[in-house]
CSV table of C-alpha atoms and ligand atoms in Angstrom, one decimal:
chain,number,residue,atom,x,y,z
A,222,MET,CA,-33.5,0.5,10.9
A,223,SER,CA,-33.3,-3.2,10.1
A,224,LYS,CA,-32.1,-5.6,12.9
A,225,VAL,CA,-29.8,-8.5,12.3
A,226,ILE,CA,-30.0,-11.3,14.9
A,227,LEU,CA,-27.9,-14.4,15.2
A,228,GLY,CA,-29.8,-17.3,16.8
A,229,ILE,CA,-28.1,-20.2,18.6
A,230,GLU,CA,-29.8,-23.5,19.5
A,231,SER,CA,-28.2,-26.3,21.5
A,232,SER,CA,-30.9,-27.6,23.8
A,233,CYS,CA,-30.6,-31.3,22.9
A,234,ASP,CA,-28.7,-33.1,20.1
A,235,ASP,CA,-28.8,-30.5,17.3
A,236,THR,CA,-26.3,-27.7,17.1
A,237,SER,CA,-27.8,-24.9,15.1
A,238,ALA,CA,-27.2,-21.3,14.2
A,239,ALA,CA,-29.3,-19.0,12.1
A,240,VAL,CA,-29.2,-15.4,10.9
A,241,ILE,CA,-32.3,-13.2,10.3
A,242,ARG,CA,-32.6,-9.7,9.1
A,243,ASP,CA,-35.8,-8.4,10.6
A,244,ARG,CA,-38.0,-11.4,10.2
A,245,VAL,CA,-36.4,-12.7,7.0
A,246,LEU,CA,-34.3,-15.8,7.3
A,247,LEU,CA,-30.8,-15.4,5.8
A,248,SER,CA,-29.3,-18.8,6.9
A,249,ASN,CA,-30.2,-21.7,9.1
A,250,VAL,CA,-27.4,-24.3,9.7
A,251,ILE,CA,-28.1,-27.5,11.6
A,252,ALA,CA,-25.5,-30.1,12.7
A,253,SER,CA,-27.4,-33.2,13.8
A,254,GLN,CA,-25.5,-35.5,16.1
A,255,GLN,CA,-25.3,-39.1,14.9
A,256,VAL,CA,-23.3,-40.3,17.9
A,257,HIS,CA,-26.5,-41.3,19.8
A,258,LYS,CA,-27.9,-43.8,17.3
A,259,ASP,CA,-26.2,-46.8,18.9
A,260,TYR,CA,-27.7,-46.0,22.4
A,261,GLY,CA,-31.4,-45.8,21.7
A,262,GLY,CA,-31.6,-42.2,22.9
A,263,VAL,CA,-29.7,-39.0,23.5
A,264,VAL,CA,-26.7,-39.5,25.8
A,265,PRO,CA,-26.3,-36.1,27.6
A,266,GLU,CA,-22.5,-36.2,28.0
A,267,LEU,CA,-21.9,-37.1,24.4
A,268,ALA,CA,-24.3,-34.4,23.3
A,269,SER,CA,-22.5,-31.6,25.1
A,270,ARG,CA,-19.1,-32.8,23.7
A,271,ALA,CA,-20.5,-32.8,20.2
A,272,HIS,CA,-22.0,-29.3,20.7
A,273,GLU,CA,-18.5,-28.1,21.7
A,274,GLN,CA,-17.0,-29.5,18.5
A,275,ASN,CA,-19.8,-28.2,16.3
A,276,ILE,CA,-20.6,-24.8,17.6
A,277,VAL,CA,-17.7,-22.8,16.0
A,278,PRO,CA,-18.1,-24.2,12.5
A,279,VAL,CA,-21.9,-24.0,12.6
A,280,VAL,CA,-22.0,-20.4,13.6
A,281,SER,CA,-19.2,-19.5,11.1
A,282,ARG,CA,-21.1,-21.2,8.3
A,283,ALA,CA,-24.4,-19.5,9.3
A,284,LEU,CA,-22.7,-16.1,9.1
A,285,ASP,CA,-21.0,-16.9,5.8
A,286,LEU,CA,-24.2,-18.2,4.2
A,287,ALA,CA,-26.0,-15.1,5.3
A,288,GLY,CA,-23.2,-12.9,4.0
A,289,ILE,CA,-23.0,-11.1,7.4
A,290,SER,CA,-19.9,-10.4,9.4
A,291,ALA,CA,-20.2,-10.8,13.1
A,292,GLU,CA,-19.7,-7.0,13.6
A,293,ASP,CA,-22.9,-6.4,11.6
A,294,LEU,CA,-25.0,-8.3,14.2
A,295,ASP,CA,-27.4,-6.3,16.4
A,296,ALA,CA,-27.8,-9.1,19.0
A,297,ILE,CA,-27.1,-12.7,19.7
A,298,ALA,CA,-30.1,-14.8,20.8
A,299,PHE,CA,-29.6,-18.2,22.4
A,300,THR,CA,-31.7,-21.0,23.9
A,301,ARG,CA,-31.6,-20.7,27.7
A,302,GLY,CA,-33.8,-23.7,28.3
A,303,PRO,CA,-35.5,-26.0,28.7
A,304,GLY,CA,-33.2,-28.9,27.6
A,305,LEU,CA,-30.2,-30.8,28.7
A,306,LEU,CA,-28.1,-28.6,31.0
A,307,GLY,CA,-24.7,-29.6,29.5
A,308,SER,CA,-26.0,-29.0,26.0
A,309,LEU,CA,-27.5,-25.6,26.9
A,310,LEU,CA,-24.3,-24.6,28.6
A,311,VAL,CA,-22.4,-24.8,25.3
A,312,GLY,CA,-24.8,-22.5,23.4
A,313,THR,CA,-25.2,-20.1,26.4
A,314,SER,CA,-21.4,-19.8,27.0
A,315,PHE,CA,-20.7,-19.3,23.3
A,316,ALA,CA,-23.4,-16.6,23.0
A,317,LYS,CA,-22.0,-14.8,26.1
A,318,ALA,CA,-18.4,-15.0,24.9
A,319,LEU,CA,-19.3,-13.8,21.4
A,320,GLY,CA,-21.4,-11.0,22.8
A,321,LEU,CA,-18.7,-9.9,25.1
A,322,SER,CA,-16.0,-10.0,22.5
A,323,LEU,CA,-18.1,-8.0,20.0
A,324,GLY,CA,-19.7,-5.7,22.5
A,325,LYS,CA,-23.2,-6.9,21.3
A,326,PRO,CA,-26.2,-7.6,23.5
A,327,ILE,CA,-27.3,-11.2,24.1
A,328,VAL,CA,-31.0,-12.2,24.3
A,329,MET,CA,-32.2,-15.4,26.1
A,330,VAL,CA,-35.0,-17.4,24.5
A,331,ASN,CA,-37.2,-20.1,25.9
A,332,HIS,CA,-37.0,-22.9,23.4
A,333,LEU,CA,-40.7,-23.5,23.6
A,334,GLN,CA,-41.4,-19.9,22.6
A,335,GLY,CA,-39.3,-20.6,19.5
A,336,HIS,CA,-41.5,-23.5,18.5
A,337,ILE,CA,-44.6,-21.4,19.1
A,338,LEU,CA,-43.3,-18.5,17.0
A,339,ALA,CA,-41.9,-20.6,14.1
A,340,ASN,CA,-44.7,-19.5,11.8
A,341,PHE,CA,-43.3,-16.0,11.9
A,342,ILE,CA,-40.1,-16.9,10.1
A,343,ARG,CA,-40.2,-15.2,6.7
A,344,GLN,CA,-38.3,-16.6,3.7
A,345,GLU,CA,-37.1,-14.8,0.6
A,346,GLY,CA,-39.4,-15.5,-2.3
A,347,LYS,CA,-42.2,-17.1,-0.2
A,348,PRO,CA,-45.5,-15.3,0.5
A,349,VAL,CA,-46.0,-14.0,4.1
A,350,ASP,CA,-48.9,-15.8,5.8
A,351,GLU,CA,-48.8,-15.4,9.6
A,352,PRO,CA,-51.4,-15.8,12.3
A,353,SER,CA,-52.7,-12.6,14.0
A,354,PHE,CA,-53.3,-12.5,17.7
A,355,PRO,CA,-54.8,-14.2,19.6
A,356,TYR,CA,-54.1,-17.7,18.3
A,357,LEU,CA,-53.8,-21.2,19.9
A,358,CYS,CA,-50.8,-23.3,19.5
A,359,LEU,CA,-50.7,-27.0,20.0
A,360,LEU,CA,-47.2,-27.5,21.2
A,361,VAL,CA,-46.2,-31.1,20.9
A,362,SER,CA,-42.6,-32.5,21.3
A,363,GLY,CA,-40.6,-35.1,23.2
A,364,GLY,CA,-40.9,-33.1,26.4
A,365,ASN,CA,-44.1,-31.2,26.1
A,366,SER,CA,-47.8,-31.5,25.1
A,367,GLN,CA,-49.5,-28.2,25.7
A,368,ILE,CA,-52.3,-26.0,24.4
A,369,VAL,CA,-51.0,-22.4,24.5
A,370,ARG,CA,-52.9,-19.2,24.0
A,371,VAL,CA,-50.7,-16.6,22.3
A,372,ASP,CA,-51.8,-13.0,22.7
A,373,SER,CA,-48.7,-11.3,21.4
A,374,PRO,CA,-45.2,-12.5,20.3
A,375,LEU,CA,-44.3,-12.4,24.0
A,376,THR,CA,-47.5,-13.1,25.8
A,377,PHE,CA,-48.3,-16.8,26.3
A,378,THR,CA,-50.9,-18.6,28.5
A,379,ILE,CA,-50.8,-22.4,29.0
A,380,LEU,CA,-54.4,-23.5,28.8
A,381,GLY,CA,-53.7,-27.2,29.2
A,382,GLN,CA,-50.7,-29.6,29.4
A,383,THR,CA,-49.8,-33.2,30.0
A,384,ILE,CA,-50.0,-34.4,33.5
A,385,ASP,CA,-47.6,-37.3,32.8
A,386,ASP,CA,-45.8,-38.2,29.5
A,387,ALA,CA,-45.5,-35.9,26.5
A,388,VAL,CA,-47.0,-37.2,23.3
A,389,GLY,CA,-43.5,-37.5,21.7
A,390,GLU,CA,-42.5,-39.7,24.6
A,391,ALA,CA,-45.5,-41.9,24.0
A,392,PHE,CA,-44.4,-42.2,20.3
A,393,ASP,CA,-40.8,-42.9,21.3
A,394,LYS,CA,-41.5,-45.4,24.2
A,395,CYS,CA,-44.1,-47.3,22.2
A,396,ALA,CA,-41.8,-47.5,19.2
A,397,LYS,CA,-39.1,-49.0,21.5
A,398,MET,CA,-41.7,-51.4,22.8
A,399,LEU,CA,-42.5,-52.5,19.3
A,400,GLY,CA,-38.8,-52.9,18.5
A,401,LEU,CA,-38.8,-50.0,16.0
A,402,GLY,CA,-35.8,-48.0,17.2
A,403,TYR,CA,-35.3,-44.4,18.2
A,404,PRO,CA,-36.6,-41.7,17.7
A,405,GLY,CA,-39.9,-43.6,17.3
A,406,GLY,CA,-42.1,-40.8,16.1
A,407,PRO,CA,-40.9,-40.7,12.5
A,408,VAL,CA,-40.8,-44.5,12.2
A,409,ILE,CA,-44.4,-44.9,13.6
A,410,ASP,CA,-45.5,-42.1,11.2
A,411,ARG,CA,-44.0,-43.9,8.2
A,412,LEU,CA,-45.4,-47.3,9.1
A,413,ALA,CA,-48.8,-45.8,10.0
A,414,SER,CA,-49.2,-44.5,6.5
A,415,GLN,CA,-49.3,-48.1,5.3
A,416,GLY,CA,-51.7,-49.4,8.0
A,417,ASP,CA,-55.4,-49.4,8.9
A,418,PRO,CA,-56.0,-46.9,11.7
A,419,SER,CA,-59.4,-48.5,12.6
A,420,ARG,CA,-58.0,-52.0,13.1
A,421,PHE,CA,-57.2,-51.8,16.8
A,422,THR,CA,-58.6,-49.5,19.6
A,423,PHE,CA,-56.7,-48.4,22.6
A,424,ALA,CA,-58.0,-46.9,25.8
A,425,LYS,CA,-58.2,-43.1,25.9
A,426,PRO,CA,-57.8,-41.1,29.1
A,427,HIS,CA,-60.6,-39.1,30.8
A,428,ILE,CA,-58.8,-36.1,32.1
A,429,PRO,CA,-60.9,-33.0,33.1
A,430,GLY,CA,-60.3,-29.6,31.5
A,431,LEU,CA,-57.8,-29.1,28.8
A,432,ASP,CA,-55.0,-31.2,30.3
A,433,TYR,CA,-53.6,-34.3,28.6
A,434,SER,CA,-52.4,-37.7,29.7
A,435,PHE,CA,-50.5,-40.2,27.6
A,436,SER,CA,-49.2,-42.8,30.0
A,437,GLY,CA,-52.5,-44.8,30.0
A,438,VAL,CA,-52.6,-45.3,26.2
A,439,LYS,CA,-49.0,-46.5,26.3
A,440,THR,CA,-49.9,-49.1,28.9
A,441,SER,CA,-52.9,-50.1,26.9
A,442,LEU,CA,-50.7,-50.8,23.9
A,443,LEU,CA,-48.2,-52.7,26.1
A,444,TYR,CA,-50.8,-55.1,27.5
A,445,PHE,CA,-52.5,-55.5,24.2
A,446,VAL,CA,-49.3,-56.5,22.4
A,447,ARG,CA,-48.2,-58.7,25.3
A,448,ASP,CA,-51.5,-60.7,25.1
A,449,GLN,CA,-51.4,-60.9,21.4
A,450,VAL,CA,-47.8,-62.1,21.2
A,451,ALA,CA,-48.5,-64.7,23.8
A,452,ALA,CA,-51.1,-66.2,21.5
A,453,ASP,CA,-49.2,-65.6,18.2
A,454,PRO,CA,-45.4,-65.0,18.4
A,455,ASP,CA,-45.5,-63.5,14.8
A,456,PHE,CA,-48.2,-61.0,15.8
A,457,LEU,CA,-45.9,-58.0,15.9
A,458,GLN,CA,-44.2,-58.7,12.7
A,459,ASN,CA,-47.5,-59.3,10.8
A,460,ASN,CA,-49.4,-56.4,12.2
A,461,LYS,CA,-46.8,-53.6,12.6
A,462,GLU,CA,-48.4,-51.2,10.1
A,463,ASP,CA,-51.9,-51.6,11.5
A,464,LEU,CA,-50.6,-51.3,15.1
A,465,CYS,CA,-48.8,-48.1,14.3
A,466,ALA,CA,-51.7,-46.6,12.4
A,467,SER,CA,-54.2,-47.4,15.2
A,468,PHE,CA,-51.8,-46.2,17.9
A,469,GLN,CA,-51.0,-43.0,16.1
A,470,LYS,CA,-54.7,-42.4,15.4
A,471,THR,CA,-55.4,-42.7,19.2
A,472,LEU,CA,-52.8,-40.2,20.0
A,473,ILE,CA,-54.1,-37.7,17.4
A,474,ASP,CA,-57.7,-38.2,18.6
A,475,ILE,CA,-56.5,-37.4,22.2
A,476,LEU,CA,-54.7,-34.3,21.0
A,477,MET,CA,-57.5,-33.0,18.8
A,478,ASP,CA,-60.3,-33.6,21.3
A,479,LYS,CA,-58.8,-31.1,23.7
A,480,LEU,CA,-57.8,-28.7,20.9
A,481,VAL,CA,-61.3,-28.6,19.7
A,482,LYS,CA,-62.5,-28.0,23.3
A,483,ALA,CA,-60.0,-25.2,23.7
A,484,ALA,CA,-61.1,-23.5,20.5
A,485,ARG,CA,-64.7,-23.8,21.6
A,486,GLN,CA,-64.0,-22.4,25.1
A,487,THR,CA,-61.9,-19.5,23.9
A,488,GLY,CA,-63.7,-18.7,20.7
A,489,ILE,CA,-60.3,-18.5,19.0
A,490,ARG,CA,-60.3,-20.0,15.5
A,491,GLN,CA,-56.7,-19.4,14.5
A,492,ILE,CA,-54.7,-22.5,15.2
A,493,THR,CA,-51.1,-23.5,14.8
A,494,ILE,CA,-49.0,-26.5,15.8
A,495,GLY,CA,-45.3,-26.6,16.8
A,496,GLY,CA,-42.6,-28.9,18.2
A,497,GLY,CA,-41.1,-32.1,16.9
A,498,VAL,CA,-44.4,-34.1,16.8
A,499,SER,CA,-45.9,-31.4,14.5
A,500,ALA,CA,-43.8,-33.1,11.8
A,501,ASN,CA,-46.3,-36.0,12.0
A,502,SER,CA,-48.1,-36.4,8.7
A,503,GLY,CA,-51.3,-37.8,10.4
A,504,LEU,CA,-51.5,-34.9,12.8
A,505,ARG,CA,-50.8,-32.4,10.1
A,506,SER,CA,-53.5,-33.6,7.8
A,507,ARG,CA,-56.0,-34.0,10.6
A,508,LEU,CA,-55.5,-30.4,11.7
A,509,VAL,CA,-56.1,-29.2,8.2
A,510,GLU,CA,-59.2,-31.4,7.9
A,511,GLU,CA,-60.6,-30.3,11.3
A,512,GLY,CA,-59.8,-26.7,10.4
A,513,ARG,CA,-61.8,-27.0,7.2
A,514,ARG,CA,-64.7,-28.6,8.9
A,515,ARG,CA,-64.8,-26.1,11.8
A,516,GLY,CA,-64.0,-22.9,10.0
A,517,TRP,CA,-60.5,-22.5,11.6
A,518,LYS,CA,-57.6,-20.9,9.9
A,519,THR,CA,-54.6,-23.2,10.5
A,520,TRP,CA,-50.9,-22.9,10.0
A,521,LEU,CA,-48.4,-25.7,9.8
A,522,PRO,CA,-44.7,-25.0,10.3
A,523,GLU,CA,-42.5,-26.1,7.4
A,524,PHE,CA,-40.8,-29.5,8.2
A,525,LYS,CA,-37.4,-27.9,8.7
A,526,PHE,CA,-38.9,-25.7,11.4
A,527,THR,CA,-40.6,-28.5,13.3
A,528,THR,CA,-37.5,-30.1,14.8
A,529,ASP,CA,-34.9,-28.1,16.8
A,530,ASN,CA,-33.5,-25.3,14.7
A,531,ALA,CA,-32.0,-21.9,15.4
A,532,ALA,CA,-34.2,-20.0,13.0
A,533,MET,CA,-37.0,-20.2,15.5
A,534,ILE,CA,-34.6,-19.0,18.3
A,535,ALA,CA,-33.6,-16.1,16.1
A,536,ILE,CA,-37.2,-15.0,15.4
A,537,ALA,CA,-38.2,-15.3,19.1
A,538,GLY,CA,-35.0,-13.4,20.0
A,539,TYR,CA,-35.9,-10.7,17.5
A,540,PHE,CA,-39.2,-10.1,19.2
A,541,HIS,CA,-37.5,-9.9,22.7
A,542,TYR,CA,-34.8,-7.6,21.3
A,543,LEU,CA,-37.4,-5.2,19.9
A,544,GLU,CA,-38.8,-4.9,23.4
A,545,GLY,CA,-35.4,-4.1,24.8
A,546,GLU,CA,-35.2,-7.5,26.6
A,547,THR,CA,-31.5,-8.3,26.7
A,548,ALA,CA,-29.8,-10.6,29.2
A,549,PRO,CA,-27.0,-10.0,31.6
A,550,LEU,CA,-23.7,-11.7,31.1
A,551,ASP,CA,-24.1,-13.8,34.3
A,552,VAL,CA,-27.3,-15.5,32.9
A,553,ALA,CA,-27.2,-19.3,33.4
A,554,PRO,CA,-29.0,-22.0,31.4
A,555,VAL,CA,-31.9,-23.8,33.0
A,556,SER,CA,-33.0,-27.4,32.2
A,557,ARG,CA,-36.6,-26.8,33.2
A,558,ILE,CA,-38.9,-23.9,32.7
A,559,SER,CA,-42.4,-24.4,34.1
A,560,ASP,CA,-44.0,-21.3,32.6
A,561,PHE,CA,-43.3,-18.8,29.7
B,678,LIG,O1,-39.2,-30.8,19.5
B,678,LIG,P1,-38.3,-32.0,19.4
B,678,LIG,O2,-37.4,-32.1,18.2
B,678,LIG,O3,-37.4,-32.2,20.6
B,678,LIG,C1,-37.7,-32.0,21.9
B,678,LIG,O4,-38.6,-32.7,22.5
B,678,LIG,O5,-37.1,-31.1,22.5
B,678,LIG,O6,-39.2,-33.3,19.4
B,678,LIG,C2,-38.7,-34.6,19.4
B,678,LIG,C3,-39.9,-35.5,19.4
B,678,LIG,C4,-39.5,-36.9,19.5
B,678,LIG,O7,-40.3,-37.5,20.5
B,678,LIG,C5,-39.8,-37.5,18.1
B,678,LIG,O8,-40.2,-38.9,18.1
B,678,LIG,C6,-41.0,-36.6,17.7
B,678,LIG,O9,-40.6,-35.4,18.1
B,678,LIG,N1,-41.2,-36.7,16.2
B,678,LIG,C7,-42.3,-37.2,15.7
B,678,LIG,C8,-42.1,-37.1,14.3
B,678,LIG,N2,-40.9,-36.5,14.1
B,678,LIG,C9,-40.4,-36.2,15.3
B,678,LIG,N3,-43.4,-37.7,16.2
B,678,LIG,C10,-44.3,-38.2,15.4
B,678,LIG,N4,-44.2,-38.2,14.0
B,678,LIG,C11,-43.1,-37.6,13.4
B,678,LIG,N5,-43.1,-37.5,12.1
């Protein structure tokens, strides 16, 4: 019997709803909040208010586009965390209310599991090409930088993670430092494509094992720019592209060094990436290139599944639902989840 799952995502500043039938995506609606643009970052209170305004039309639209009536749903999956508590509260409360009114089970999903499982979203008319188990996922976003071993759709082991900033934070903070705006990742990515990645070098951390650190490279860029601007006030303006290319290359080198080490240590040669930073064109091409060189099979999520979206919540919810893992109605959202 086929299973129809509604996914709801509201962990940060995107309100999203998606419907899948088994693993096939029927609809994926995302309302991105523009209200934060003037503030240089997401304002939590404004985000939760915008989620409240968006959630009903977004869910209705997702059901309409899928051609599914709410009564036909088997379960409602929602992001329980991690994320902004006020934002999560909107999606969680909505899922509970909808579940209660329809008499349907609800399924809680860890947002990070959604990113890790994004490659399992199937789409009508597209060939199925999914990793088998075990595989490694380089999970890179504004809040996380982890290497995760995935042994089944619901079995995850964190092999390494950042001990300070996430790589997305390094992109965002450094873009702010260079006066490039927020979110910085996409801007640095675009400028980097026009610059010389070998022009400048920045200090790389020496962290044992498979853990990451990104705070030092950020400081290295800060001091370098400060000294250069003191000598030449036009330095930033005249070297933006090369600075972005060199800084981005340093971040990618750091990410890839540990990923290569993890693949060597585990013997696993199936590698995926996930999370907002997996949209980075430099990282994507580098993963493919390393994969070719090292005999890995690699998977890159489609761009629309790299940033926050409910399709990945629906697919993760589907796997939980198959295992009978439904949530009680008194479940509360959580802003932080330290493990899977
Ligand atoms: O997963 P995500 O959408 O949100 C959470 O962290 O929850 O990730 C957002 C992060 C931001 O730091 C943003 O700058 C980064 O992903 N990002 C990128 C790119 N697109 C988004 N970083 C580098 N290159 C990109 N093209």
